[in-house]
């Protein structure tokens, strides 16, 4: 390494160290969601409504496999792109009537289509060829969001210290917003009920 490269290397190392420190100082918002009726529980997303935006857009994937969308609920942030895969041996189509709406056309096994989500909110995922197929993409305002698991648990990690509005989306049910204050390295636990 030459002397002229040392300042650049030092700056890059400092940037990485600061990013790691910010993540280490971040808190966690965790907890459970209870749904009435419970059949809609797995179609729930918990997110920070006024959290900071994503540092840079990401690319995530939603598959079509065994005639289902996998995962059933995919959480993205505004600005993220989703790659739609087809691992079935039949032709599929992906479209959504929500938000800006899109129809990615028909595509065969191992072909890929993409969509970028510019607006926050829920996007129902449908296949015009197989009307029984249903999935959801939830575009949260920022990266601090999580879908619940089968038991209703969620965990949002790396949250910068601050006070936020914790909100919930469900495909059929409604839940209250809550104010949460997260300290550096702190875990905040919340219980949320969603119902008609």
Coordinates of N, CA and C in Angstrom, one line a residue:
X1 N 0.9 -1.2 0.0 CA 0.0 0.0 0.0 C 0.9 1.2 0.0
X2 N 0.6 2.2 -0.9 CA 1.4 3.4 -1.0 C 0.8 4.4 0.0
X3 N 1.6 5.4 0.3 CA 1.2 6.5 1.2 C -0.1 7.2 0.7
X4 N -0.2 7.4 -0.7 CA -1.3 8.1 -1.2 C -2.6 7.4 -1.0
X5 N -2.6 6.0 -0.9 CA -3.8 5.2 -0.7 C -4.2 5.2 0.8
X6 N -3.4 5.5 1.7 CA -3.6 5.4 3.1 C -4.8 6.3 3.6
X7 N -5.0 7.5 3.1 CA -6.1 8.3 3.6 C -7.5 7.7 3.1
X8 N -7.5 7.2 1.9 CA -8.7 6.6 1.4 C -9.1 5.3 2.2
X9 N -8.1 4.5 2.5 CA -8.3 3.3 3.3 C -8.8 3.7 4.7
X10 N -8.2 4.7 5.3 CA -8.6 5.1 6.6 C -10.0 5.6 6.6
X11 N -10.4 6.4 5.6 CA -11.7 6.9 5.5 C -12.8 5.8 5.3
X12 N -12.4 4.8 4.5 CA -13.3 3.7 4.3 C -13.5 2.9 5.6
X13 N -12.4 2.7 6.3 CA -12.4 2.0 7.6 C -13.3 2.7 8.6
X14 N -13.1 4.0 8.6 CA -13.9 4.8 9.6 C -15.4 4.7 9.3
X15 N -15.7 4.8 8.0 CA -17.2 4.7 7.6 C -17.7 3.4 8.0
X16 N -17.0 2.3 7.8 CA -17.4 0.9 8.2 C -17.6 0.8 9.7
X17 N -16.7 1.4 10.4 CA -16.7 1.4 11.8 C -17.9 2.1 12.4
X18 N -18.2 3.3 11.8 CA -19.4 4.1 12.2 C -20.7 3.4 11.9
X19 N -20.7 2.7 10.7 CA -22.0 2.0 10.4 C -22.2 0.8 11.3
X20 N -21.1 0.1 11.7 CA -21.2 -1.0 12.6 C -21.6 -0.5 14.0
X21 N -21.1 0.6 14.4 CA -21.4 1.2 15.7 C -22.9 1.6 15.7
X22 N -23.4 2.2 14.6 CA -24.8 2.6 14.6 C -25.7 1.4 14.7
X23 N -25.3 0.3 14.0 CA -26.1 -0.9 14.1 C -26.0 -1.5 15.5
X24 N -24.8 -1.5 16.1 CA -24.7 -2.1 17.4 C -25.5 -1.3 18.4
X25 N -25.5 0.1 18.3 CA -26.3 0.9 19.2 C -27.8 0.9 18.9
X26 N -28.2 0.3 17.8 CA -29.6 0.2 17.5 C -30.3 -0.6 18.5
X27 N -31.6 -0.3 18.6 CA -32.5 -1.1 19.5 C -33.3 -2.1 18.7
X28 N -34.2 -2.8 19.4 CA -35.1 -3.8 18.9 C -36.5 -3.5 19.4
X29 N -37.4 -3.6 18.4 CA -38.8 -3.6 18.8 C -39.4 -5.0 18.5
X30 N -39.8 -5.7 19.5 CA -40.3 -7.0 19.3 C -41.6 -7.2 20.0
X31 N -42.3 -8.4 19.8 CA -43.5 -8.6 20.5 C -44.4 -9.6 19.7
X32 N -45.7 -9.5 20.0 CA -46.6 -10.5 19.4 C -47.9 -9.7 19.0
X33 N -48.5 -10.3 17.9 CA -49.8 -9.8 17.5 C -50.8 -10.9 17.7
X34 N -52.0 -10.5 18.2 CA -53.1 -11.5 18.3 C -54.2 -11.0 17.4
X35 N -54.7 -12.0 16.6 CA -55.7 -11.6 15.6 C -57.0 -12.3 15.9
X36 N -58.1 -11.6 15.7 CA -59.5 -12.1 15.9 C -60.2 -11.7 14.6
X37 N -60.6 -12.7 13.7 CA -60.3 -14.1 13.9 C -58.8 -14.5 13.5
X38 N -58.3 -15.6 14.1 CA -56.9 -15.9 14.0 C -56.5 -16.4 12.6
X39 N -57.4 -16.7 11.7 CA -57.1 -17.2 10.4 C -56.3 -16.1 9.6
X40 N -56.4 -14.9 10.0 CA -55.7 -13.8 9.2 C -54.4 -13.4 9.9
X41 N -54.0 -14.1 10.9 CA -52.8 -13.7 11.7 C -51.6 -13.6 10.8
X42 N -51.4 -14.5 9.9 CA -50.1 -14.6 9.2 C -50.1 -13.5 8.1
X43 N -51.2 -12.8 7.9 CA -51.2 -11.7 6.9 C -51.1 -10.3 7.6
X44 N -50.1 -10.3 8.5 CA -49.8 -9.1 9.3 C -48.4 -8.6 9.2
X45 N -48.3 -7.3 9.1 CA -47.0 -6.6 9.1 C -46.9 -5.5 10.2
X46 N -45.9 -5.5 11.0 CA -45.7 -4.4 12.0 C -44.5 -3.5 11.5
X47 N -44.7 -2.2 11.6 CA -43.6 -1.3 11.0 C -43.6 0.0 11.8
X48 N -42.5 0.7 11.7 CA -42.3 2.0 12.3 C -42.8 3.0 11.2
X49 N -43.9 3.7 11.5 CA -44.5 4.6 10.6 C -43.6 5.8 10.2
X50 N -42.9 6.3 11.2 CA -42.1 7.5 11.0 C -40.6 7.2 11.2
X51 N -40.2 6.0 10.9 CA -38.8 5.6 11.0 C -38.0 6.2 9.9
X52 N -36.6 6.2 10.0 CA -35.8 6.7 9.0 C -35.9 5.9 7.7
X53 N -35.7 6.6 6.5 CA -35.8 5.8 5.3 C -34.6 4.9 5.1
X54 N -34.7 4.0 4.1 CA -33.6 3.1 3.9 C -32.4 3.8 3.3
X55 N -31.2 3.4 3.7 CA -29.9 4.0 3.2 C -29.8 3.9 1.7
X56 N -30.2 2.7 1.2 CA -30.2 2.5 -0.3 C -31.2 1.4 -0.6
X57 N -31.7 1.4 -1.8 CA -32.7 0.4 -2.2 C -32.1 -1.0 -2.2
X58 N -33.0 -1.9 -1.9 CA -32.6 -3.3 -1.9 C -33.4 -4.1 -3.1
X59 N -32.9 -5.3 -3.3 CA -33.6 -6.2 -4.2 C -34.0 -7.4 -3.5
X60 N -35.2 -7.8 -3.4 CA -35.7 -8.9 -2.7 C -36.4 -9.8 -3.7
X61 N -36.8 -11.0 -3.2 CA -37.5 -12.0 -4.2 C -38.8 -12.5 -3.6
X62 N -39.7 -12.8 -4.5 CA -40.9 -13.5 -4.2 C -41.0 -14.6 -5.3
X63 N -41.2 -15.8 -4.9 CA -41.2 -17.0 -5.8 C -42.7 -17.4 -6.0
X64 N -42.9 -18.1 -7.1 CA -44.1 -18.9 -7.4 C -43.7 -20.3 -7.4
X65 N -44.1 -21.0 -6.4 CA -43.7 -22.4 -6.2 C -44.8 -23.2 -5.6
X66 N -45.1 -24.4 -6.2 CA -46.2 -25.2 -5.8 C -47.5 -24.5 -5.8
X67 N -47.7 -23.6 -6.8 CA -48.9 -22.9 -7.1 C -49.2 -21.9 -5.9
X68 N -48.2 -21.4 -5.3 CA -48.3 -20.4 -4.2 C -47.2 -19.3 -4.3
X69 N -47.5 -18.2 -3.8 CA -46.5 -17.1 -3.7 C -45.7 -17.4 -2.4
X70 N -44.4 -17.4 -2.6 CA -43.5 -17.7 -1.4 C -42.5 -16.5 -1.3
X71 N -42.5 -15.8 -0.2 CA -43.3 -16.0 1.0 C -44.7 -15.5 0.7
X72 N -45.7 -15.9 1.6 CA -47.1 -15.4 1.4 C -47.1 -13.9 1.6
X73 N -46.4 -13.4 2.6 CA -46.3 -11.9 2.8 C -44.8 -11.5 2.7
X74 N -44.5 -10.6 1.8 CA -43.1 -10.1 1.7 C -43.1 -8.6 2.1
X75 N -42.2 -8.3 3.0 CA -42.1 -6.9 3.5 C -40.9 -6.2 2.8
X76 N -41.2 -5.1 2.1 CA -40.1 -4.3 1.5 C -40.2 -2.9 2.0
X77 N -39.3 -2.1 1.6 CA -39.3 -0.6 1.9 C -39.6 0.1 0.6
X78 N -40.1 1.3 0.7 CA -40.4 2.1 -0.5 C -39.0 2.3 -1.2
X79 N -39.0 2.1 -2.5 CA -37.8 2.2 -3.3 C -37.2 0.8 -3.6
X80 N -37.6 -0.2 -2.9 CA -37.0 -1.5 -3.1 C -37.6 -2.2 -4.4
X81 N -36.9 -3.1 -5.0 CA -37.3 -3.8 -6.1 C -37.5 -5.3 -5.7
X82 N -38.6 -5.9 -6.3 CA -38.8 -7.3 -6.1 C -38.6 -8.1 -7.4
X83 N -37.8 -9.2 -7.3 CA -37.7 -10.1 -8.4 C -38.8 -11.2 -8.2
X84 N -39.6 -11.3 -9.2 CA -40.6 -12.4 -9.2 C -40.1 -13.6 -9.9
X85 N -40.0 -14.7 -9.2 CA -39.4 -15.9 -9.8 C -40.5 -16.9 -10.1
X86 N -40.3 -17.9 -11.0 CA -41.2 -18.9 -11.3 C -40.5 -20.2 -11.3
X87 N -40.7 -21.0 -10.2 CA -40.1 -22.3 -10.1 C -41.1 -23.4 -10.3
X88 N -42.3 -23.1 -10.8 CA -43.3 -24.1 -11.2 C -43.0 -24.5 -12.6
X89 N -43.5 -25.6 -13.1 CA -43.3 -26.0 -14.5 C -44.5 -25.6 -15.3
X90 N -45.2 -24.6 -14.9 CA -46.3 -24.0 -15.6 C -46.1 -22.5 -15.8
X91 N -46.8 -21.9 -16.8 CA -46.7 -20.4 -17.0 C -47.5 -19.7 -15.9
X92 N -46.9 -18.7 -15.3 CA -47.6 -17.9 -14.3 C -47.7 -16.4 -14.8
X93 N -48.5 -15.7 -14.1 CA -48.6 -14.2 -14.4 C -48.6 -13.6 -13.0
X94 N -48.1 -12.4 -12.9 CA -48.1 -11.6 -11.7 C -48.7 -10.2 -11.9
X95 N -49.7 -9.9 -11.2 CA -50.3 -8.5 -11.3 C -50.8 -8.1 -9.9
X96 N -51.0 -6.8 -9.8 CA -51.6 -6.2 -8.6 C -52.4 -5.0 -9.0
X97 N -53.6 -5.0 -8.5 CA -54.5 -3.8 -8.7 C -54.3 -2.7 -7.8
X98 N -53.4 -2.8 -6.8 CA -53.2 -1.8 -5.8 C -52.0 -0.9 -6.1
X99 N -52.0 0.3 -5.4 CA -51.0 1.3 -5.5 C -51.0 1.8 -7.0
X100 N -49.8 1.8 -7.6 CA -49.7 2.2 -9.0 C -50.3 1.1 -9.9
X101 N -50.5 -0.1 -9.4 CA -51.0 -1.2 -10.2 C -49.9 -1.7 -11.2
X102 N -49.8 -3.0 -11.5 CA -48.9 -3.5 -12.5 C -49.3 -4.8 -12.9
X103 N -49.0 -5.2 -14.1 CA -49.2 -6.5 -14.7 C -47.9 -6.9 -15.4
X104 N -47.2 -7.9 -14.9 CA -45.9 -8.3 -15.4 C -45.9 -9.3 -16.5
X105 N -47.2 -9.6 -16.9 CA -47.3 -10.5 -18.1 C -47.1 -11.9 -17.6
X106 N -47.1 -12.8 -18.6 CA -47.0 -14.3 -18.4 C -45.5 -14.6 -18.5
X107 N -45.1 -15.5 -17.6 CA -43.7 -16.0 -17.8 C -43.5 -17.4 -17.4
X108 N -42.6 -18.1 -18.1 CA -42.4 -19.5 -17.9 C -41.5 -19.9 -16.8
X109 N -41.3 -21.2 -16.5 CA -40.4 -21.6 -15.5 C -39.0 -21.1 -15.6
X110 N -38.5 -20.6 -14.5 CA -37.1 -20.0 -14.5 C -37.0 -18.7 -15.1
X111 N -38.1 -18.1 -15.6 CA -38.0 -16.7 -16.0 C -38.2 -15.8 -14.8
X112 N -37.8 -14.5 -15.0 CA -37.9 -13.5 -13.9 C -38.5 -12.3 -14.4
X113 N -39.4 -11.6 -13.5 CA -39.9 -10.3 -13.8 C -39.6 -9.5 -12.6
X114 N -39.6 -8.1 -12.7 CA -39.3 -7.3 -11.6 C -40.3 -6.1 -11.5
X115 N -40.5 -5.6 -10.3 CA -41.3 -4.4 -10.0 C -40.6 -3.7 -8.9
X116 N -40.6 -2.3 -9.0 CA -40.1 -1.4 -8.0 C -41.3 -0.7 -7.3
X117 N -41.2 -0.6 -6.0 CA -42.3 -0.1 -5.2 C -42.0 1.3 -4.8
X118 N -42.7 2.3 -5.4 CA -42.4 3.7 -5.2 C -43.4 4.3 -4.2
X119 N -44.5 3.6 -3.9 CA -45.5 4.1 -2.9 C -45.6 3.2 -1.8
X120 N -45.8 3.7 -0.5 CA -46.1 2.8 0.6 C -47.5 2.2 0.5
X121 N -47.6 1.0 1.2 CA -48.9 0.4 1.3 C -48.9 -1.1 0.9
X122 N -50.0 -1.7 0.9 CA -50.2 -3.1 0.6 C -50.5 -3.3 -0.9
X123 N -49.8 -4.3 -1.4 CA -50.0 -4.7 -2.8 C -50.4 -6.2 -2.9
X124 N -51.7 -6.5 -3.2 CA -52.1 -7.8 -3.4 C -51.5 -8.4 -4.6
X125 N -51.0 -9.7 -4.5 CA -50.3 -10.3 -5.6 C -51.2 -11.4 -6.1
X126 N -51.5 -11.4 -7.4 CA -52.4 -12.3 -8.0 C -51.8 -12.9 -9.3
X127 N -52.4 -14.0 -9.7 CA -52.0 -14.6 -11.0 C -53.3 -14.8 -11.8
X128 N -53.3 -14.2 -13.0 CA -54.6 -14.2 -13.8 C -54.8 -15.6 -14.3
X129 N -53.8 -16.4 -14.4 CA -53.9 -17.8 -14.9 C -54.4 -18.7 -13.9
X130 N -54.0 -18.5 -12.6 CA -54.4 -19.3 -11.5 C -55.0 -18.4 -10.4
X131 N -56.3 -18.2 -10.5 CA -57.0 -17.3 -9.6 C -57.0 -17.7 -8.1
X132 N -56.6 -18.9 -7.8 CA -56.6 -19.4 -6.4 C -55.3 -18.9 -5.7
X133 N -54.3 -18.4 -6.5 CA -53.1 -17.9 -5.9 C -53.2 -16.5 -5.4
X134 N -52.7 -16.3 -4.1 CA -52.8 -15.0 -3.5 C -51.6 -14.8 -2.6
X135 N -51.0 -13.6 -2.7 CA -49.9 -13.2 -1.8 C -50.0 -11.7 -1.6
X136 N -49.1 -11.2 -0.7 CA -49.1 -9.8 -0.4 C -47.7 -9.3 -0.4
X137 N -47.5 -8.1 -0.9 CA -46.2 -7.3 -0.6 C -46.6 -6.1 0.1
X138 N -46.0 -5.8 1.2 CA -46.2 -4.6 2.0 C -45.0 -3.7 1.9
X139 N -45.2 -2.5 1.2 CA -44.1 -1.6 1.1 C -44.2 -0.6 2.3
X140 N -43.3 -0.8 3.2 CA -43.3 0.1 4.4 C -42.5 1.4 4.1
X141 N -42.8 2.4 4.9 CA -42.1 3.7 4.6 C -40.6 3.6 4.6
X142 N -40.1 2.7 5.4 CA -38.6 2.5 5.6 C -38.3 1.0 5.9
X143 N -37.1 0.7 6.2 CA -36.6 -0.7 6.4 C -37.0 -1.3 7.7
X144 N -37.6 -0.5 8.6 CA -37.9 -1.0 9.9 C -39.3 -1.6 10.0
X145 N -39.4 -2.8 9.5 CA -40.7 -3.5 9.4 C -40.5 -5.0 9.4
X146 N -41.5 -5.7 9.8 CA -41.4 -7.2 9.8 C -42.8 -7.8 9.7
X147 N -42.9 -8.9 8.9 CA -44.1 -9.8 8.9 C -44.0 -10.6 10.2
X148 N -45.2 -11.0 10.7 CA -45.3 -11.9 11.8 C -45.0 -13.3 11.4
X149 N -44.6 -14.1 12.3 CA -44.5 -15.6 12.0 C -45.8 -16.3 12.3
X150 N -45.9 -17.6 12.3 CA -47.1 -18.3 12.5 C -47.7 -18.2 13.8
X151 N -46.9 -17.8 14.8 CA -47.4 -17.6 16.2 C -47.6 -16.1 16.5
X152 N -47.5 -15.2 15.5 CA -47.7 -13.8 15.7 C -46.5 -13.0 16.2
X153 N -45.4 -13.7 16.3 CA -44.2 -13.0 16.8 C -43.6 -12.1 15.7
X154 N -43.0 -11.0 16.1 CA -42.3 -10.1 15.2 C -41.1 -9.5 15.8
X155 N -40.1 -9.1 15.1 CA -38.9 -8.5 15.6 C -38.3 -7.5 14.6
X156 N -38.2 -6.2 15.0 CA -37.6 -5.2 14.1 C -36.3 -4.8 14.8
X157 N -35.2 -5.1 14.1 CA -33.9 -4.8 14.7 C -33.2 -3.6 14.1
X158 N -32.1 -3.2 14.8 CA -31.2 -2.1 14.3 C -31.9 -0.8 14.3
X159 N -32.9 -0.6 15.1 CA -33.7 0.7 15.2 C -32.8 1.8 15.8
X160 N -32.6 2.9 15.1 CA -31.8 4.0 15.8 C -32.6 4.5 17.0
X161 N -31.9 4.9 18.0 CA -32.6 5.5 19.2 C -33.5 6.6 18.8
X162 N -34.7 6.6 19.4 CA -35.7 7.7 19.2 C -37.1 7.2 19.5
X163 N -38.0 8.1 19.3 CA -39.5 7.8 19.5 C -40.2 7.7 18.2
X164 N -40.9 6.6 18.1 CA -41.6 6.2 16.8 C -43.0 5.9 17.0
X165 N -43.7 5.9 15.9 CA -45.1 5.3 15.9 C -45.1 3.9 15.3
X166 N -45.4 3.0 16.2 CA -45.5 1.6 15.8 C -46.9 1.3 15.2
X167 N -46.9 0.9 13.9 CA -48.2 0.7 13.2 C -48.3 -0.8 12.8
X168 N -49.5 -1.2 12.4 CA -49.7 -2.6 12.0 C -50.6 -2.5 10.8
X169 N -50.3 -3.4 9.8 CA -51.2 -3.7 8.7 C -51.6 -5.1 8.7
X170 N -52.9 -5.4 8.4 CA -53.4 -6.7 8.2 C -54.3 -6.7 7.0
X171 N -54.4 -7.9 6.3 CA -55.1 -7.9 5.1 C -56.6 -7.7 5.3
X172 N -57.1 -8.0 6.5 CA -58.6 -7.9 6.8 C -58.9 -7.2 8.1
X173 N -57.9 -7.0 9.0 CA -58.2 -6.5 10.3 C -57.5 -5.2 10.6
X174 N -57.9 -4.6 11.7 CA -57.3 -3.3 12.1 C -56.7 -3.4 13.5
X175 N -55.7 -2.6 13.7 CA -55.1 -2.5 15.0 C -54.6 -1.1 15.4
X176 N -54.5 -0.8 16.6 CA -54.1 0.6 17.0 C -52.6 0.9 16.8
X177 N -52.3 2.2 16.6 CA -50.9 2.6 16.5 C -50.5 2.9 18.0
X178 N -49.2 2.7 18.2 CA -48.6 2.9 19.5 C -47.3 3.7 19.4
X179 N -47.1 4.5 20.4 CA -45.8 5.3 20.5 C -44.8 4.4 21.2
X180 N -43.6 4.3 20.6 CA -42.6 3.5 21.3 C -41.3 4.3 21.3
X181 N -40.6 4.2 22.4 CA -39.3 4.9 22.5 C -38.2 3.8 22.7
X182 N -37.2 3.9 21.8 CA -36.2 2.9 21.7 C -34.9 3.6 22.1
X183 N -34.2 3.0 23.1 CA -32.8 3.4 23.5 C -31.8 2.6 22.8
X184 N -30.5 3.1 22.8 CA -29.4 2.4 22.3 C -29.3 1.0 22.9
X185 N -29.3 0.0 22.1 CA -29.1 -1.4 22.6 C -30.3 -1.9 23.4
X186 N -31.4 -1.2 23.4 CA -32.5 -1.6 24.2 C -33.5 -2.4 23.4
X187 N -34.2 -3.3 24.1 CA -35.3 -4.1 23.4 C -36.6 -3.6 24.0
X188 N -37.6 -3.2 23.2 CA -38.9 -2.8 23.6 C -39.9 -3.9 23.2
X189 N -40.7 -4.4 24.1 CA -41.7 -5.5 23.8 C -43.1 -4.9 23.8
X190 N -43.8 -5.2 22.7 CA -45.2 -4.7 22.6 C -46.2 -5.9 22.3
X191 N -47.4 -5.8 22.7 CA -48.5 -6.7 22.3 C -49.5 -5.8 21.5
X192 N -49.9 -6.4 20.4 CA -50.8 -5.7 19.5 C -52.0 -6.6 19.2
X193 N -53.2 -6.1 19.3 CA -54.4 -6.9 18.9 C -55.0 -6.3 17.6
X194 N -55.3 -7.2 16.7 CA -56.0 -6.7 15.5 C -57.3 -7.5 15.4
X195 N -58.3 -6.7 15.0 CA -59.7 -7.3 14.9 C -60.5 -6.5 13.9
X196 N -61.7 -7.0 13.6 CA -62.6 -6.3 12.6 C -63.0 -4.9 13.2

